Short mmCIF file of C-alpha atoms in Angstrom, two decimals:
data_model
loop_
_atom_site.label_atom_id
_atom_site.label_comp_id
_atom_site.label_asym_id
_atom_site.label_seq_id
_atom_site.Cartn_x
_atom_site.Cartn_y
_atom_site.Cartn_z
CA UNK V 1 0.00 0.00 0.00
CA UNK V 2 1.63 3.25 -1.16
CA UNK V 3 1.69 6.26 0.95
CA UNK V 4 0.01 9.21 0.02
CA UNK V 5 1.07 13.36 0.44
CA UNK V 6 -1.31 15.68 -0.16
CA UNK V 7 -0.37 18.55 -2.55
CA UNK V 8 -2.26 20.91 0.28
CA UNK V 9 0.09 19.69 2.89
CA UNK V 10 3.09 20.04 0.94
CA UNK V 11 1.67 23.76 -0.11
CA UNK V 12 1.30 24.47 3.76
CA UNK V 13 4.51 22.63 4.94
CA UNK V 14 5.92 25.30 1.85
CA UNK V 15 4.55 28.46 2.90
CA UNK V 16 5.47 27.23 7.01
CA UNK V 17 9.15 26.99 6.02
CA UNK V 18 9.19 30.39 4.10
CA UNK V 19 7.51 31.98 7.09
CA UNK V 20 9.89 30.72 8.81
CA UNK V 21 12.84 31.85 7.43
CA UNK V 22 11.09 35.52 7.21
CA UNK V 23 10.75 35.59 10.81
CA UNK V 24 14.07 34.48 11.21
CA UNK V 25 15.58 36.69 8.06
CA UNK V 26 13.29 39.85 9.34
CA UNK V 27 14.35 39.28 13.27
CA UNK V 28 17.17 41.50 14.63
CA UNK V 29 18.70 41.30 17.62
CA UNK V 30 20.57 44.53 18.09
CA UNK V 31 23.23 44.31 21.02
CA UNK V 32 23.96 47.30 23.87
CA UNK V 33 25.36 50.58 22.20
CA UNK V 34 25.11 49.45 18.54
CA UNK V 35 22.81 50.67 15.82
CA UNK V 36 22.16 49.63 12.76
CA UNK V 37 20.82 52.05 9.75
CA UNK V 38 17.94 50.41 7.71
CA UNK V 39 17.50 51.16 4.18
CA UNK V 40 13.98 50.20 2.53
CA UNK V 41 14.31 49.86 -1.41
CA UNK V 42 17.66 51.84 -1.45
CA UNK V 43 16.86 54.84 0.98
CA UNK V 44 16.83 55.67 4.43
CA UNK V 45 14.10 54.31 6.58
CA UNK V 46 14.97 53.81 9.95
CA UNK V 47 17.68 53.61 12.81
CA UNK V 48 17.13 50.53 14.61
CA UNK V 49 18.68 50.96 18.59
CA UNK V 50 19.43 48.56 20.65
CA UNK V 51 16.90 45.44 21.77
CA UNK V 52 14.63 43.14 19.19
CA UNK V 53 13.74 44.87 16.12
CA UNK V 54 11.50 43.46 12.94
CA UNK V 55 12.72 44.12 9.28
CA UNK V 56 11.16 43.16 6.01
CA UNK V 57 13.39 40.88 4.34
CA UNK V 58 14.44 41.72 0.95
CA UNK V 59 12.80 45.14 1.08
CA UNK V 60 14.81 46.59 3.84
CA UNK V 61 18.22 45.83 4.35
CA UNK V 62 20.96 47.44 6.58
CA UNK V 63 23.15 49.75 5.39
CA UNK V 64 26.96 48.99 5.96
CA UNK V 65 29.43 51.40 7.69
CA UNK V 66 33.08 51.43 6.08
CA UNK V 67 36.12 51.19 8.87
CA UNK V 68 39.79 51.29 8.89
CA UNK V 69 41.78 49.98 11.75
CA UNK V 70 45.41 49.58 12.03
CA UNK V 71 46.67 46.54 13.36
CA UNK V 72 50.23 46.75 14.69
CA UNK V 73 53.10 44.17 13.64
CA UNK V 74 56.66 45.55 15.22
CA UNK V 75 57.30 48.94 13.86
CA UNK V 76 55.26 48.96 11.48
CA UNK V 77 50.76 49.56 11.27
CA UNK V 78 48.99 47.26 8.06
CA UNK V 79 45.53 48.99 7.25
CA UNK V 80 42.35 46.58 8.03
CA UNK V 81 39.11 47.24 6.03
CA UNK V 82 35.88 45.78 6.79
CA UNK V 83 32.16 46.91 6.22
CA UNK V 84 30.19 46.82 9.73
CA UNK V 85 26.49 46.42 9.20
CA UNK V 86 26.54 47.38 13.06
CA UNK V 87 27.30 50.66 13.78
CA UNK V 88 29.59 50.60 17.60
CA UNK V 89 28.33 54.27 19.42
CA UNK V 90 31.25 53.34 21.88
CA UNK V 91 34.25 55.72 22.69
CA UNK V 92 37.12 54.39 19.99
CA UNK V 93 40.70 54.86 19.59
CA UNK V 94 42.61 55.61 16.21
CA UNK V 95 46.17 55.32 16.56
CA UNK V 96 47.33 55.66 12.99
CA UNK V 97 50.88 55.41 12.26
CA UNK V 98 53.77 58.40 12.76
CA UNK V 99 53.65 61.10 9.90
CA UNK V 100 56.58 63.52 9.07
CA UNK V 101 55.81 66.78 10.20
CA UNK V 102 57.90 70.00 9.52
CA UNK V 103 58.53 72.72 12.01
CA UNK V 104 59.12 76.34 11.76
CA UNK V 105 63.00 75.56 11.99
CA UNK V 106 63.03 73.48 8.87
CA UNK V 107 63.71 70.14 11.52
CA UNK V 108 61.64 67.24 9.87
CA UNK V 109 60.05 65.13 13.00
CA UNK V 110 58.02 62.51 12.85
CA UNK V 111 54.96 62.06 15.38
CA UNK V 112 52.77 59.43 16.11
CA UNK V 113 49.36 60.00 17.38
CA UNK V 114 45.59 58.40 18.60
CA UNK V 115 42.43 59.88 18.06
CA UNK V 116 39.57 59.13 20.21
CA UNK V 117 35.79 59.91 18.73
CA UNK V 118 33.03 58.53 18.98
CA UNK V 119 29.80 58.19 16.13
CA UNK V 120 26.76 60.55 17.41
CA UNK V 121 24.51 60.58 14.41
CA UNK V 122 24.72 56.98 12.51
CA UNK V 123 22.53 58.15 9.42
CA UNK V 124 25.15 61.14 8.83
CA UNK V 125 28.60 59.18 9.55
CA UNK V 126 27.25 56.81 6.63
CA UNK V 127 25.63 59.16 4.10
CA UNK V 128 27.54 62.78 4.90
CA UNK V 129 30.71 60.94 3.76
CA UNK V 130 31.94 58.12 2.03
CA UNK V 131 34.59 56.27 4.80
CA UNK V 132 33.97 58.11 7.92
CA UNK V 133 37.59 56.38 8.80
CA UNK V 134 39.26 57.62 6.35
CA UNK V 135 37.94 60.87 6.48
CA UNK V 136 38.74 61.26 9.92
CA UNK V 137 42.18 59.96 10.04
CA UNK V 138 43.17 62.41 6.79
CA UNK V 139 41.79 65.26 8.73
CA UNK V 140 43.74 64.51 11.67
CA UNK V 141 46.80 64.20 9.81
CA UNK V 142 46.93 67.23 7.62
CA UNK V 143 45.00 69.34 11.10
CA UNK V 144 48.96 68.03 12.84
CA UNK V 145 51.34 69.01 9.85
CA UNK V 146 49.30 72.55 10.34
CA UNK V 147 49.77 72.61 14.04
CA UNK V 148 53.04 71.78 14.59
CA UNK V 149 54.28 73.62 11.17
CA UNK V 150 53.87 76.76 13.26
CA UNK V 151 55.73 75.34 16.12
CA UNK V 152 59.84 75.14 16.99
CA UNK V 153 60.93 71.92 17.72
CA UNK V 154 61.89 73.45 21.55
CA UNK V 155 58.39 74.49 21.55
CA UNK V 156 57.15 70.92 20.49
CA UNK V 157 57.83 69.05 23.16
CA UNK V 158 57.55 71.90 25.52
CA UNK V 159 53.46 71.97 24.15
CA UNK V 160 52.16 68.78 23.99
CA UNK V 161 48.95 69.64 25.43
CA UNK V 162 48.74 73.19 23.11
CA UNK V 163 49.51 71.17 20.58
CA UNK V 164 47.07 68.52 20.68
CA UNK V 165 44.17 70.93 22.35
CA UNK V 166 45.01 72.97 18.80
CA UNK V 167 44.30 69.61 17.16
CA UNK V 168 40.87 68.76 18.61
CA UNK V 169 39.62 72.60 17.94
CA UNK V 170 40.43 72.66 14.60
CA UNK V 171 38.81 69.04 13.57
CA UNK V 172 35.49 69.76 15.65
CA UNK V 173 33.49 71.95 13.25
CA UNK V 174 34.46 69.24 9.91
CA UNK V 175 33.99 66.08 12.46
CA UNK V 176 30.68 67.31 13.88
CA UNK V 177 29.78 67.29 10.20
CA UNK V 178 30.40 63.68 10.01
CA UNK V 179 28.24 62.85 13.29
CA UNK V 180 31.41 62.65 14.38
CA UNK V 181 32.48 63.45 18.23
CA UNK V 182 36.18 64.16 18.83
CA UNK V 183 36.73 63.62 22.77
CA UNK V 184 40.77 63.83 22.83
CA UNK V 185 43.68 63.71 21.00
CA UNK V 186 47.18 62.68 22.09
CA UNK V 187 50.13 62.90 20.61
CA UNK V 188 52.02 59.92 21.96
CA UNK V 189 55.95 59.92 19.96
CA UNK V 190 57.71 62.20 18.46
CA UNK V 191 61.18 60.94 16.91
CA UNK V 192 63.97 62.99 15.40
CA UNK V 193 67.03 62.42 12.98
CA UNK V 194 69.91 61.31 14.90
CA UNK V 195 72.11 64.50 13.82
CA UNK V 196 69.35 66.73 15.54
CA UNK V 197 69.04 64.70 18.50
CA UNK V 198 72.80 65.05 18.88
CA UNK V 199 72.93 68.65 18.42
CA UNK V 200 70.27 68.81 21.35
CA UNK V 201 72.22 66.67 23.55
CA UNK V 202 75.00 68.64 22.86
CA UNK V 203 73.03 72.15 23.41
CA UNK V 204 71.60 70.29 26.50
CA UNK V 205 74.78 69.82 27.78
CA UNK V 206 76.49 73.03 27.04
CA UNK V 207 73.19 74.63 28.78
CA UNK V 208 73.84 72.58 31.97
CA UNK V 209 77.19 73.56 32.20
CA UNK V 210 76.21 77.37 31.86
CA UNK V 211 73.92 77.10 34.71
CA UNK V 212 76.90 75.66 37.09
CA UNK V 213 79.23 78.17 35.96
CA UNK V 214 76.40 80.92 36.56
CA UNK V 215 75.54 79.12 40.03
CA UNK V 216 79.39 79.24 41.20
CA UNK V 217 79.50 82.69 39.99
CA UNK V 218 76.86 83.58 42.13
CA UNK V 219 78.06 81.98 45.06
CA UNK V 220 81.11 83.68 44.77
CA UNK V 221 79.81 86.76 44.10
CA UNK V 222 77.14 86.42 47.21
CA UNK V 223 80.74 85.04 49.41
CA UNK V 224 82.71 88.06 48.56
CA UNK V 225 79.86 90.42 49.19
CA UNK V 226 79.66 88.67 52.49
CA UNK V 227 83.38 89.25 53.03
CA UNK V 228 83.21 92.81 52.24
CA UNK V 229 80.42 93.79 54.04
CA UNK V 230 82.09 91.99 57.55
CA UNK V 231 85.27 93.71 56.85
CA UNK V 232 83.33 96.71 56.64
CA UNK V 233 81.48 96.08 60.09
CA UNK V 234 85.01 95.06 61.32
CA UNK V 235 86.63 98.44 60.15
CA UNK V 236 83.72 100.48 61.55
CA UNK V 237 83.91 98.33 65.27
CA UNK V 238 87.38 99.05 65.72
CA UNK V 239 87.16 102.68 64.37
CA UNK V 240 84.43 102.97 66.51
CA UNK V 241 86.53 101.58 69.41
CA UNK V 242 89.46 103.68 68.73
CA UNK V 243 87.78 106.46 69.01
CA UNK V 244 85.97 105.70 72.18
CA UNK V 245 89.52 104.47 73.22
CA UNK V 246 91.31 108.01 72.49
CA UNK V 247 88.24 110.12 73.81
CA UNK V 248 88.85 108.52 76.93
CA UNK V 249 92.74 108.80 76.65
CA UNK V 250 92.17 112.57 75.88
CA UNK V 251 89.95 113.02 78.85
CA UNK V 252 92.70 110.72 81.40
CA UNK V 253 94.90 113.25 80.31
CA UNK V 254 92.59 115.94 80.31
CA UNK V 255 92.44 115.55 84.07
CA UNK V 256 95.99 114.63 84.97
CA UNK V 257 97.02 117.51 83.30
CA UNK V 258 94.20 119.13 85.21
CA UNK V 259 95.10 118.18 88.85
CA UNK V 260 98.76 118.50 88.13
CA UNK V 261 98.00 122.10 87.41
CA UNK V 262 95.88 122.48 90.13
CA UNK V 263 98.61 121.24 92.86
CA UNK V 264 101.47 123.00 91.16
CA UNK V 265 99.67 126.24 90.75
CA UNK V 266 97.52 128.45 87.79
CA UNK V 267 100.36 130.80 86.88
CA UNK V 268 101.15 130.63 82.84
CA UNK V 269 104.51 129.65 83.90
CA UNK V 270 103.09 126.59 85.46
CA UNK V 271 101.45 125.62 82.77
CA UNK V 272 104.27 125.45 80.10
CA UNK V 273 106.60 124.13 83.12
CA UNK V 274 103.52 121.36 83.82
CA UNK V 275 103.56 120.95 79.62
CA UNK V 276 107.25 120.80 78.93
CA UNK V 277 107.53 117.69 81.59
CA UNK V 278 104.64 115.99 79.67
CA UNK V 279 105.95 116.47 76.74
CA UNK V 280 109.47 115.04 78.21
CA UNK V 281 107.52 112.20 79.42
CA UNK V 282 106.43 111.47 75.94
CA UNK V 283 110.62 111.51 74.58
CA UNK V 284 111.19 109.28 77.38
CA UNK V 285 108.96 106.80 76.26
CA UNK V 286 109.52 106.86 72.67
CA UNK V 287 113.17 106.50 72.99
CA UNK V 288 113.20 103.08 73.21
CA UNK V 289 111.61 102.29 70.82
CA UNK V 290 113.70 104.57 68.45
CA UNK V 291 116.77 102.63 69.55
CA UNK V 292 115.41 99.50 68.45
CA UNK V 293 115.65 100.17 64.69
CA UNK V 294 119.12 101.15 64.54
CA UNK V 295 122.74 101.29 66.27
CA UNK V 296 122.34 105.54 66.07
CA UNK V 297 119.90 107.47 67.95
CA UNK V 298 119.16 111.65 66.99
CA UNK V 299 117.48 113.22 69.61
CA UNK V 300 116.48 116.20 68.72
CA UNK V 301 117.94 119.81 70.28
CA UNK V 302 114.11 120.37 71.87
CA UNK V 303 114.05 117.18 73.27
CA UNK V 304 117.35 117.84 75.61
CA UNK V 305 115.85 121.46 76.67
CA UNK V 306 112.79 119.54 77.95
CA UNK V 307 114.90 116.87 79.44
CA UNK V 308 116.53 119.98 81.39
CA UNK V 309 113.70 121.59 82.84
CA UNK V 310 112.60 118.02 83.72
CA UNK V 311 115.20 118.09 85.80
CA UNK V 312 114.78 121.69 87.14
CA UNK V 313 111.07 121.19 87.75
CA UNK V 314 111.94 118.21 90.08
CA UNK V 315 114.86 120.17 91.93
CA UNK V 316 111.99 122.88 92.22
CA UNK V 317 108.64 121.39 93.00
CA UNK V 318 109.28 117.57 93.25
CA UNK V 319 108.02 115.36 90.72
CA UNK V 320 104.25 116.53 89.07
CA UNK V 321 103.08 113.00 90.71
CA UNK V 322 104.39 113.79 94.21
CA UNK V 323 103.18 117.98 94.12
CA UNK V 324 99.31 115.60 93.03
CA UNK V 325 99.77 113.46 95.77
CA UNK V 326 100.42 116.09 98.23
CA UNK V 327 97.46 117.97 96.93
CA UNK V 328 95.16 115.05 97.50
CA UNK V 329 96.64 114.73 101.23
CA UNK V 330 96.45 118.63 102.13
CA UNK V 331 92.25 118.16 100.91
CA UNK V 332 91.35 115.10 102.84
CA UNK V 333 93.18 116.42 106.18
CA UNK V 334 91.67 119.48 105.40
CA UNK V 335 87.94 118.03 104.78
CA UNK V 336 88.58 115.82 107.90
CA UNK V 337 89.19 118.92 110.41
CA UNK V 338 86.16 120.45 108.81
CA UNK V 339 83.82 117.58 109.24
CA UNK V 340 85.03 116.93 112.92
CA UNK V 341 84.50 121.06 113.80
CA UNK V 342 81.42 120.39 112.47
CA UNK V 343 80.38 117.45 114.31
CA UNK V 344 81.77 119.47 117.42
#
């Protein structure tokens, strides 16, 4: 007995298995910050977000997103291209490989940098431009060569942040174009001929050894000052000592000359008689000391007149000490008798 299939069953089983593979052709699953732009019949329909989403197969269809990455072997960065039918909203990084730059002092340097950005508007990022990538990465290079073109190498490397804040400014307004959203860009190496990084070791060097040479300098300068200004102090202390030292000198003598004139008497010839024996005094004194630098000593004529009524004042009066002492005596007897007269 021979089995027998309907043709409506086979019609149904049909139409069961193309519904089928609808659903499961028209079901998309779109994952956590992903998009997907839907085209129906060759224009834009829709923006699918993320969660379940229904599309008609064969009438709408998504519309792929053209990216460049650079995968890094050694030294060197190979170009990847791939077409994305899902569109990643996440935060990514570009780091494209080093580009020759010129600066303002004709030194060719060659920098290496990453771009971070991030895809705000889907529909414009695939219909504003052809390779979003692309577009972006060519900006960014030819937005550096203008930067750093108006930079000195010193400068350079002194400016890394002005230099890549100058960067992000100028590729905002074409980027934003793109639905394009630059968040930061870094300039990561920047590597020189050997003959300029020799002449900067060099100037390095030469510039270090300035600064020691100005720092001793100064420390000499500052230790001399120093010097100066106590040897000043020490000149003024012990001018201001002498002096204190010959005021009171001139006033000892002031008053020995004083009482000796007193006890000897106020006559003007007891004054130059009182004088001339200070003044011998004084010969006296010095005399040894003359006699000490040589075998010959020349006293002068006025020195042995002095010397002579030296000896004529103490035939006279006694010596100016002893005519002082007896002075002293005759006052305190005298003040004694007074004080006990008194008391009587």
């Amino acid at each position: 007995m021979e089995s027998y299939v309907s043709p409506g069953l086979i019609i149904s089983l049909f139409f069961v298995i193309v519904g089928v593979l609808i659903i499961a052709k028209g079901l998309v699953i779109i994952r956590q910050s992903e998009v997907m732009v839907i085209e129906r019949l060759g224009s834009f329909n829709r923006v699918l977000e993320s969660g379940v989403n229904i599309i008609v197969p064969f009438i709408e269809r998504p519309r792929p997103i053209t990216m460049i990455r650079y995968v890094r072997m050694g030294d060197e960065y190979h170009p990847m291209t791939t077409d994305e039918a899902r569109i990643d909203r996440r935060e990514t990084v570009m780091d494209f490989p080093g580009q020759p730059v010129v600066t303002t002092d004709n030194v060719t340097v060659r920098i290496n940098g990453a771009l971070y950005y991030q895809i705000i508007d889907p529909r414009r990022a695939v219909y504003e431009v052809a390779n979003m990538s692309q577009a972006v990465e060519v900006l960014a290079k030819t937005t550096l060569r203008s930067v750093v073109g108006k930079m000195e190498l010193d400068k350079l490397f002194e400016s890394r942040a002005e230099v890549n804040n100058a960067i992000q400014e100028q590729m905002e307004e074409a980027a934003s174009k793109w639905g394009v959203k630059l968040t930061r860009v870094e300039v990561q190496d920047i590597s020189m001929p050997d003959e300029v990084e020799e002449a900067m070791r060099l100037q390095m060097a030469a510039e270090r050894r300035r600064r020691a040479t100005v720092t001793e300098a100064e420390g000499e300068k500052a230790a001399a000052i120093a010097m100066a200004q106590g040897q000043r102090e020490s000149a003024i202390l012990n001018a201001q000592g002498d002096k204190e030292s010959a005021i009171l000198r001139a006033q000892g003598e002031q008053e020995s000359i004083r009482l000796v004139i007193s006890a000897i008497g106020e006559s003007e010839e007891d004054k130059r008689t009182v004088i001339g024996y200070l003044l011998g005094q004084s010969y006296i004194k010095v005399l040894p000391t003359m006699a000490k630098d040589g075998e010959r000593v020349f006293v002068p004529y006025e020195s042995t007149a002095l010397l002579g009524s030296m000896g004529m004042f103490r035939e006279l009066a006694g010596s100016p000490e002893d005519a002082v002492r007896d002075t002293l005596k005759r006052d305190g007897l005298r003040g004694g008798m007074i004080a006990s007269s008194s008391a009587g």
